[in-house]
CSV table of C-alpha atoms in Angstrom, one decimal:
chain,number,residue,atom,x,y,z
A,30,MET,CA,-8.5,-26.4,-5.2
A,31,THR,CA,-9.5,-26.2,-1.6
A,32,GLU,CA,-13.2,-26.5,-0.4
A,33,LYS,CA,-14.5,-24.9,2.8
A,34,THR,CA,-17.6,-24.3,4.4
A,35,ALA,CA,-19.0,-21.6,6.7
A,36,ASP,CA,-22.0,-20.1,8.1
A,37,ILE,CA,-21.4,-16.6,6.5
A,38,ILE,CA,-19.1,-15.7,3.6
A,39,ILE,CA,-18.2,-12.1,3.2
A,40,ILE,CA,-16.8,-10.8,0.1
A,41,GLY,CA,-14.7,-7.8,0.8
A,42,GLY,CA,-12.4,-7.3,3.6
A,43,GLY,CA,-12.5,-3.5,4.0
A,44,ILE,CA,-14.1,-1.7,7.0
A,45,ALA,CA,-17.6,-2.8,6.0
A,46,GLY,CA,-16.9,-6.4,5.8
A,47,ALA,CA,-14.6,-6.5,8.8
A,48,SER,CA,-17.1,-4.6,11.0
A,49,ALA,CA,-19.9,-7.1,10.0
A,50,GLY,CA,-17.5,-10.0,10.4
A,51,TYR,CA,-16.6,-8.9,13.8
A,52,GLU,CA,-20.0,-8.9,15.0
A,53,LEU,CA,-21.1,-12.1,13.2
A,54,CYS,CA,-18.0,-14.2,14.5
A,55,LYS,CA,-19.6,-14.1,17.9
A,56,GLU,CA,-22.2,-16.6,16.9
A,57,ALA,CA,-21.2,-17.9,13.4
A,58,LYS,CA,-18.4,-19.3,11.4
A,59,VAL,CA,-17.3,-16.5,9.1
A,60,ILE,CA,-14.8,-16.6,6.1
A,61,ILE,CA,-13.9,-13.2,4.4
A,62,LEU,CA,-12.8,-13.4,0.8
A,63,GLU,CA,-10.5,-10.5,-0.2
A,64,LYS,CA,-9.3,-10.1,-3.6
A,65,GLU,CA,-6.2,-8.0,-2.9
A,66,ALA,CA,-2.9,-9.0,-1.1
A,67,VAL,CA,-4.0,-6.7,2.0
A,68,PRO,CA,-7.5,-6.0,3.1
A,69,ALA,CA,-8.6,-2.2,2.9
A,70,TYR,CA,-6.5,-1.5,-0.1
A,71,HIS,CA,-8.7,0.6,-2.2
A,72,THR,CA,-10.8,2.7,0.3
A,73,THR,CA,-10.4,2.1,3.9
A,74,GLY,CA,-6.7,2.1,3.9
A,75,ARG,CA,-6.4,5.4,2.0
A,76,SER,CA,-8.8,7.3,4.4
A,77,SER,CA,-8.0,10.1,6.6
A,78,ALA,CA,-11.2,9.6,8.9
A,79,ILE,CA,-12.5,12.1,11.2
A,80,PHE,CA,-15.2,11.4,13.8
A,81,GLN,CA,-17.9,13.9,13.4
A,82,LEU,CA,-21.4,14.0,14.7
A,83,GLY,CA,-22.5,16.5,12.1
A,84,TYR,CA,-21.0,14.8,9.0
A,85,ASN,CA,-22.2,15.9,5.5
A,86,ARG,CA,-23.8,19.1,6.6
A,87,GLY,CA,-25.7,17.5,9.3
A,88,ASP,CA,-27.1,14.7,7.6
A,89,PRO,CA,-29.8,13.2,10.0
A,90,LEU,CA,-29.4,9.5,9.2
A,91,LEU,CA,-25.7,9.6,9.2
A,92,ASN,CA,-25.8,11.4,12.5
A,93,ILE,CA,-27.8,8.5,13.9
A,94,LEU,CA,-25.1,5.9,12.6
A,95,VAL,CA,-22.3,8.0,14.1
A,96,ARG,CA,-23.9,8.4,17.5
A,97,ALA,CA,-24.6,4.6,17.5
A,98,SER,CA,-20.9,4.1,16.9
A,99,ALA,CA,-19.5,6.5,19.5
A,100,ASP,CA,-19.5,4.3,22.6
A,101,PHE,CA,-17.5,1.6,20.8
A,102,LEU,CA,-15.0,4.1,19.3
A,103,TYR,CA,-14.5,5.9,22.7
A,104,HIS,CA,-14.6,2.7,24.7
A,105,PRO,CA,-13.5,-0.4,22.6
A,106,PRO,CA,-13.8,-3.8,24.3
A,107,ALA,CA,-10.8,-4.9,26.4
A,108,GLY,CA,-8.2,-6.5,24.2
A,109,PHE,CA,-9.5,-5.0,21.1
A,110,THR,CA,-6.6,-2.4,20.7
A,111,ASP,CA,-3.9,-1.2,23.0
A,112,HIS,CA,-4.3,2.5,22.5
A,113,PRO,CA,-7.3,4.9,21.9
A,114,LEU,CA,-9.2,4.7,18.7
A,115,LEU,CA,-10.0,8.5,18.9
A,116,THR,CA,-8.0,11.3,19.6
A,117,PRO,CA,-10.0,14.6,20.2
A,118,ARG,CA,-9.3,17.4,17.7
A,119,PRO,CA,-11.0,20.8,17.4
A,120,MET,CA,-12.9,21.4,14.1
A,121,ILE,CA,-13.9,24.6,12.6
A,122,HIS,CA,-16.0,25.5,9.5
A,123,ILE,CA,-14.7,28.4,7.5
A,124,ALA,CA,-16.2,30.9,5.1
A,125,THR,CA,-15.4,34.3,3.6
A,126,ALA,CA,-17.3,37.4,4.7
A,127,ASP,CA,-19.5,37.2,1.7
A,128,ASN,CA,-20.3,33.6,2.3
A,129,GLN,CA,-21.5,33.8,6.0
A,130,ALA,CA,-25.0,32.6,4.9
A,131,VAL,CA,-23.4,29.1,4.5
A,132,LEU,CA,-22.2,29.0,8.2
A,133,ASP,CA,-25.6,30.4,9.2
A,134,ASP,CA,-27.2,27.4,7.3
A,135,LEU,CA,-25.1,24.9,8.6
A,136,GLN,CA,-25.4,26.0,12.2
A,137,ALA,CA,-29.1,25.7,11.9
A,138,ARG,CA,-28.6,22.0,10.4
A,139,LEU,CA,-26.4,21.2,13.3
A,140,ASP,CA,-28.8,22.7,15.8
A,141,ALA,CA,-31.5,20.6,14.4
A,142,ILE,CA,-29.7,17.2,15.1
A,143,ASP,CA,-28.3,18.5,18.5
A,144,VAL,CA,-24.6,18.7,17.5
A,145,PRO,CA,-23.1,21.2,19.7
A,146,CYS,CA,-21.4,24.3,17.8
A,147,ALA,CA,-20.8,27.9,18.3
A,148,PHE,CA,-19.4,30.9,16.3
A,149,ILE,CA,-15.9,32.1,17.2
A,150,ASP,CA,-13.1,34.2,15.7
A,151,GLY,CA,-11.2,31.7,13.4
A,152,GLY,CA,-7.9,33.4,14.3
A,153,GLU,CA,-8.3,32.1,17.9
A,154,LEU,CA,-7.8,28.5,16.9
A,155,LEU,CA,-5.8,28.8,13.8
A,156,PRO,CA,-3.7,31.9,13.5
A,157,ILE,CA,-2.4,30.9,10.0
A,158,LEU,CA,-5.8,31.4,8.5
A,159,SER,CA,-5.7,34.0,5.8
A,160,GLN,CA,-7.3,37.4,6.4
A,161,ASP,CA,-10.4,36.3,4.1
A,162,TYR,CA,-11.2,33.5,6.7
A,163,GLN,CA,-10.1,35.0,10.0
A,164,GLY,CA,-13.5,36.5,11.0
A,165,ARG,CA,-16.7,34.6,12.0
A,166,THR,CA,-16.0,30.9,12.1
A,167,LEU,CA,-18.4,28.0,13.3
A,168,GLN,CA,-16.6,25.4,15.7
A,169,GLU,CA,-18.2,22.1,15.7
A,170,TYR,CA,-17.6,20.3,19.0
A,171,GLY,CA,-17.0,16.6,19.6
A,172,ALA,CA,-14.7,15.9,16.5
A,173,ALA,CA,-11.7,13.6,16.7
A,174,ASP,CA,-9.1,11.7,14.6
A,175,ILE,CA,-9.8,8.1,14.1
A,176,ASP,CA,-7.0,5.6,14.2
A,177,VAL,CA,-8.3,3.8,11.1
A,178,ASN,CA,-5.7,1.0,11.1
A,179,ALA,CA,-6.2,0.1,14.8
A,180,LEU,CA,-9.9,-0.2,14.2
A,181,HIS,CA,-9.7,-2.3,11.0
A,182,GLN,CA,-7.0,-4.6,12.5
A,183,GLY,CA,-8.9,-5.0,15.7
A,184,TYR,CA,-11.8,-6.4,13.8
A,185,LEU,CA,-9.7,-8.8,11.8
A,186,ARG,CA,-7.8,-10.1,14.8
A,187,ALA,CA,-11.0,-10.9,16.5
A,188,ILE,CA,-12.5,-12.6,13.7
A,189,ARG,CA,-9.4,-14.8,13.4
A,190,ALA,CA,-9.6,-15.4,17.2
A,191,ALA,CA,-13.1,-16.5,17.0
A,192,GLY,CA,-12.1,-19.2,14.4
A,193,GLY,CA,-13.0,-17.1,11.3
A,194,GLU,CA,-10.8,-16.7,8.3
A,195,VAL,CA,-9.6,-13.8,6.2
A,196,ILE,CA,-8.6,-15.1,2.9
A,197,THR,CA,-6.4,-12.8,0.9
A,198,ARG,CA,-5.7,-12.7,-2.9
A,199,ALA,CA,-9.1,-14.7,-3.2
A,200,GLU,CA,-10.8,-12.9,-6.3
A,201,VAL,CA,-14.3,-14.2,-6.6
A,202,LEU,CA,-14.9,-15.8,-10.1
A,203,ARG,CA,-18.4,-17.2,-9.7
A,204,LEU,CA,-21.3,-17.3,-7.4
A,205,GLN,CA,-24.0,-20.2,-7.7
A,206,LYS,CA,-27.2,-20.6,-5.6
A,207,HIS,CA,-28.0,-24.5,-4.9
A,208,GLU,CA,-29.2,-25.2,-1.4
A,209,ASP,CA,-26.6,-22.9,-0.3
A,210,TRP,CA,-24.3,-20.3,-1.9
A,211,GLN,CA,-21.2,-21.6,-3.6
A,212,VAL,CA,-18.5,-18.9,-4.1
A,213,SER,CA,-15.7,-20.0,-6.3
A,214,SER,CA,-12.5,-18.0,-6.0
A,215,SER,CA,-9.0,-17.9,-7.0
A,216,LYS,CA,-8.2,-19.5,-3.7
A,217,GLY,CA,-10.8,-22.2,-3.8
A,218,ILE,CA,-14.5,-22.8,-3.2
A,219,VAL,CA,-16.5,-21.7,-0.2
A,220,THR,CA,-20.0,-22.7,0.7
A,221,ALA,CA,-22.5,-21.0,3.1
A,222,PRO,CA,-26.2,-20.2,3.5
A,223,ILE,CA,-25.4,-16.5,3.5
A,224,VAL,CA,-23.3,-14.4,1.3
A,225,ILE,CA,-22.7,-10.7,2.3
A,226,ASN,CA,-21.6,-8.5,-0.5
A,227,ALA,CA,-19.4,-6.0,1.1
A,228,ALA,CA,-17.1,-5.4,-2.1
A,229,GLY,CA,-17.0,-1.8,-2.1
A,230,ALA,CA,-16.6,-0.3,-5.7
A,231,TRP,CA,-17.1,-3.8,-7.1
A,232,VAL,CA,-20.5,-4.7,-5.4
A,233,ASP,CA,-22.7,-4.6,-8.7
A,234,GLN,CA,-20.0,-6.8,-10.4
A,235,ILE,CA,-20.3,-9.3,-7.5
A,236,ALA,CA,-24.1,-9.1,-7.8
A,237,ALA,CA,-23.9,-9.7,-11.7
A,238,LEU,CA,-21.7,-12.8,-11.0
A,239,ALA,CA,-24.7,-14.0,-8.8
A,240,GLY,CA,-27.5,-13.0,-11.1
A,241,VAL,CA,-28.6,-10.3,-8.9
A,242,ALA,CA,-30.0,-6.9,-9.9
A,243,PRO,CA,-27.5,-4.0,-9.0
A,244,ILE,CA,-27.9,-1.1,-6.8
A,245,ASN,CA,-26.0,1.1,-9.2
A,246,ILE,CA,-23.1,2.0,-7.1
A,247,ARG,CA,-21.0,5.1,-8.0
A,248,PRO,CA,-17.2,5.0,-7.1
A,249,LEU,CA,-16.0,8.4,-6.6
A,250,ARG,CA,-12.5,9.4,-6.7
A,251,ARG,CA,-11.2,11.5,-3.8
A,252,THR,CA,-7.7,13.2,-3.8
A,253,VAL,CA,-5.5,13.6,-0.8
A,254,ILE,CA,-2.3,15.7,-0.7
A,255,LEU,CA,0.4,16.1,2.1
A,256,ALA,CA,2.1,19.4,2.1
A,257,GLN,CA,4.9,20.8,4.3
A,258,GLY,CA,3.7,22.6,7.6
A,259,PRO,CA,5.2,26.0,8.7
A,260,ASP,CA,8.9,25.8,9.4
A,261,GLY,CA,9.6,25.6,13.3
A,262,VAL,CA,5.9,25.4,14.2
A,263,ASN,CA,4.5,22.5,16.0
A,264,CYS,CA,1.1,22.2,14.2
A,265,ASP,CA,-0.1,18.8,15.9
A,266,ASP,CA,-2.8,20.4,17.9
A,267,TRP,CA,-4.3,22.5,15.1
A,268,PRO,CA,-7.9,21.9,14.3
A,269,VAL,CA,-9.4,20.3,11.2
A,270,VAL,CA,-10.7,23.0,8.9
A,271,MET,CA,-13.7,22.5,6.7
A,272,GLY,CA,-14.3,24.8,3.8
A,273,ALA,CA,-18.0,25.4,4.3
A,274,ALA,CA,-18.8,26.6,0.8
A,275,GLU,CA,-16.2,24.7,-1.3
A,276,GLY,CA,-16.2,21.3,0.4
A,277,TYR,CA,-12.5,20.9,1.0
A,278,TYR,CA,-10.9,20.1,4.5
A,279,PHE,CA,-7.3,20.1,5.9
A,280,LYS,CA,-5.8,19.0,9.0
A,281,PRO,CA,-2.2,18.5,10.7
A,282,ASP,CA,-0.7,15.1,10.0
A,283,SER,CA,2.5,13.9,11.5
A,284,GLY,CA,3.9,17.6,11.4
A,285,LYS,CA,2.7,18.1,7.7
A,286,ILE,CA,-0.6,19.4,6.5
A,287,LEU,CA,-3.0,16.7,5.1
A,288,MET,CA,-5.6,18.4,2.6
A,289,THR,CA,-8.3,17.0,0.2
A,290,PRO,CA,-9.9,19.4,-2.3
A,291,GLY,CA,-13.2,17.4,-1.9
A,292,ASP,CA,-13.4,16.0,-5.3
A,293,ALA,CA,-16.0,13.4,-6.2
A,294,THR,CA,-15.3,12.2,-9.7
A,295,CYS,CA,-17.3,9.2,-10.9
A,296,VAL,CA,-14.9,6.6,-11.9
A,297,ALA,CA,-14.9,2.8,-12.8
A,298,PRO,CA,-13.8,0.5,-10.0
A,299,CYS,CA,-10.1,0.5,-10.2
A,300,ASP,CA,-6.7,1.0,-8.3
A,301,VAL,CA,-7.5,4.8,-8.6
A,302,LEU,CA,-4.7,7.4,-8.9
A,303,PRO,CA,-4.9,11.2,-8.2
A,304,GLU,CA,-5.3,13.7,-11.2
A,305,GLU,CA,-2.8,16.5,-11.4
A,306,MET,CA,-5.7,18.9,-11.8
A,307,ASP,CA,-7.3,17.8,-8.3
A,308,ILE,CA,-3.8,17.9,-6.8
A,309,ALA,CA,-3.5,21.4,-8.0
A,310,TYR,CA,-7.0,22.3,-6.6
A,311,GLY,CA,-5.9,21.0,-3.2
A,312,ALA,CA,-2.7,23.1,-3.2
A,313,HIS,CA,-4.7,26.3,-4.3
A,314,TYR,CA,-7.4,25.9,-1.6
A,315,LEU,CA,-4.7,25.4,1.0
A,316,SER,CA,-3.0,28.6,-0.2
A,317,GLN,CA,-6.0,30.5,-0.3
A,318,ALA,CA,-7.4,29.6,3.1
A,319,THR,CA,-4.0,30.2,5.1
A,320,SER,CA,-0.7,32.0,5.0
A,321,LEU,CA,1.2,28.8,4.0
A,322,ASN,CA,3.4,28.9,0.9
A,323,VAL,CA,2.5,25.6,-0.8
A,324,ASP,CA,5.3,25.4,-3.2
A,325,ARG,CA,5.8,21.6,-2.8
A,326,ILE,CA,3.6,18.6,-2.4
A,327,ASP,CA,5.3,15.8,-0.4
A,328,ARG,CA,2.9,13.0,-1.5
A,329,SER,CA,-0.5,12.6,-3.0
A,330,TRP,CA,-3.0,9.7,-3.3
A,331,ALA,CA,-6.6,9.0,-4.2
A,332,GLY,CA,-9.1,6.5,-2.9
A,333,LEU,CA,-12.7,5.4,-3.8
A,334,ARG,CA,-15.8,6.7,-2.0
A,335,ASN,CA,-18.7,4.5,-3.0
A,336,HIS,CA,-22.1,5.9,-3.2
A,337,VAL,CA,-25.7,5.0,-4.2
A,338,ALA,CA,-28.2,7.5,-5.5
A,339,ASP,CA,-29.4,8.9,-2.2
A,340,GLY,CA,-25.9,9.0,-0.6
A,341,HIS,CA,-27.0,6.6,2.4
A,342,PRO,CA,-25.9,3.2,3.1
A,343,VAL,CA,-27.4,-0.1,2.0
A,344,ALA,CA,-27.7,-3.0,4.4
A,345,GLY,CA,-30.3,-5.8,3.9
A,346,PHE,CA,-31.1,-9.1,2.1
A,347,ASP,CA,-31.9,-8.9,-1.6
A,348,PRO,CA,-35.7,-9.4,-2.1
A,349,GLU,CA,-35.1,-11.7,-5.0
A,350,ALA,CA,-32.1,-13.5,-4.0
A,351,PRO,CA,-32.4,-15.5,-0.8
A,352,GLY,CA,-29.3,-15.4,1.5
A,353,PHE,CA,-27.7,-12.6,-0.6
A,354,PHE,CA,-27.1,-9.6,1.8
A,355,TRP,CA,-25.9,-6.1,0.6
A,356,LEU,CA,-23.7,-4.0,2.6
A,357,ALA,CA,-22.6,-1.1,0.6
A,358,GLY,CA,-22.6,2.5,-0.3
A,359,GLN,CA,-20.7,3.7,2.9
A,360,GLY,CA,-18.5,6.2,1.0
A,361,GLY,CA,-17.0,8.9,3.2
A,362,PHE,CA,-18.7,8.0,6.4
A,363,GLY,CA,-18.0,4.1,6.4
A,364,ILE,CA,-15.2,4.3,9.2
A,365,LYS,CA,-17.0,6.6,11.7
A,366,THR,CA,-20.1,4.6,11.3
A,367,ALA,CA,-18.5,1.1,11.3
A,368,PRO,CA,-19.4,-0.2,14.9
A,369,ALA,CA,-23.1,0.7,14.1
A,370,MET,CA,-23.1,-0.8,10.7
A,371,GLY,CA,-21.5,-3.9,12.0
A,372,ARG,CA,-24.2,-4.4,14.7
A,373,LEU,CA,-26.8,-3.4,12.4
A,374,THR,CA,-25.9,-6.2,9.7
A,375,ALA,CA,-25.6,-8.8,12.4
A,376,ALA,CA,-28.9,-8.0,13.8
A,377,LEU,CA,-30.8,-8.0,10.5
A,378,ILE,CA,-28.9,-11.3,9.4
A,379,THR,CA,-29.8,-13.0,12.7
A,380,GLY,CA,-33.4,-11.9,12.4
A,381,ARG,CA,-33.4,-9.7,15.2
A,382,GLY,CA,-34.3,-6.4,13.4
A,383,LEU,CA,-32.8,-3.0,13.9
A,384,PRO,CA,-30.8,-2.6,17.2
A,385,GLN,CA,-33.0,-0.8,19.6
A,386,ASP,CA,-30.6,2.0,20.4
A,387,MET,CA,-30.9,2.9,16.5
A,388,ARG,CA,-34.5,2.8,16.6
A,389,ASP,CA,-34.6,5.0,19.4
A,390,LEU,CA,-32.6,7.6,17.7
A,391,GLY,CA,-34.9,7.4,14.7
A,392,LEU,CA,-33.6,4.9,12.3
A,393,ALA,CA,-36.1,3.1,10.1
A,394,PRO,CA,-35.7,-0.1,8.0
A,395,ASP,CA,-36.7,1.6,4.7
A,396,GLN,CA,-33.8,4.1,5.0
A,397,ILE,CA,-31.2,1.6,4.5
A,398,SER,CA,-33.1,-1.2,2.5
A,399,VAL,CA,-32.1,-2.4,-0.9
A,400,GLU,CA,-35.8,-2.0,-2.1
A,401,ARG,CA,-35.7,1.5,-2.0
A,402,LEU,CA,-32.9,1.5,-4.7
A,403,GLN,CA,-34.2,-1.1,-6.9
A,404,ASN,CA,-37.5,0.7,-6.9
A,405,HIS,CA,-35.8,3.7,-7.9
A,406,ILE,CA,-34.0,2.0,-10.6
A,407,ILE,CA,-37.4,0.5,-11.9
A,408,GLU,CA,-39.0,3.9,-11.9
A,409,ASN,CA,-36.2,5.6,-13.8
A,410,LYS,CA,-36.4,2.9,-16.3
A,411,ALA,CA,-40.1,3.3,-16.7
A,412,HIS,CA,-39.8,7.0,-17.3
A,413,ALA,CA,-36.7,6.7,-19.8
């Protein structure tokens, strides 16, 4: 069995672990342990990510992290990728005539965090909208498709180029704290003073192996379907369409229509598969919102979106386990905020504190701390 040493071990090779590794490899020896044959198998690799300043109905904290990621995504460093990471795409939020209050509320939320938006006629940008949705529509500006694979692979290439390692099929079996952390996996033993727990849906299981209290991660199943676009029509420039009341969205994808019903069903960590009911909901919403005849689904899949109680990310050292760093709970926004979360993680681990640009935008340490969750768990137990 092989034995290696590093400055930092990262458990999990998805976008969270990869972005942190990218920033940390500039000043430390990093080893990523990934239990699957290919990194990003369960979540990152199944994402249809959209860059959006007003994500989650204008969540102020997530807006900060998206803004702090924008420069990297629009202008990646030389050599990081050979083509743009972002491709601009219009975005509209739709609602029926009797649900216009939802759009008014959303506009107020977006205005509050300075996200440009305006009411338009829905049919102007998307003529196939059904009559129920062709009236007053809210357009949110600044949205773009994200090339998820290019972003993720750019991170991993840079880590390897800096002398770091990405070890696949390395399921973690045991974590022990001596002077340093010793992580035993199916590929051998790695020792380092710092362990980053970026294991996605499995972060609480990794914590249990280390004897660390959980953060009560909630893996949520999200379904995606791919349906035929209209015959003889080029839909590549169509907007991404968000159902303001229902939570679904759809957008063009290589000549087809990619749609998610917006499901968020709590499941155990697993290689998740879509449920027939959720596939049917996706087809139903697409048929209701457009004039498309959705009589055949070309493909469907599901991924895991991992949340904690307040829906915000977790980044920081565990107060009871020296050298054990949590990087978790980025479900649904992990890709669009990856550059910011990577920089933030590196700054916290190296003792520099929150990056100044994020402080200037209003980010506070307690918004992302582990303590906020563990205190919440203790309070809930006390009242049980």
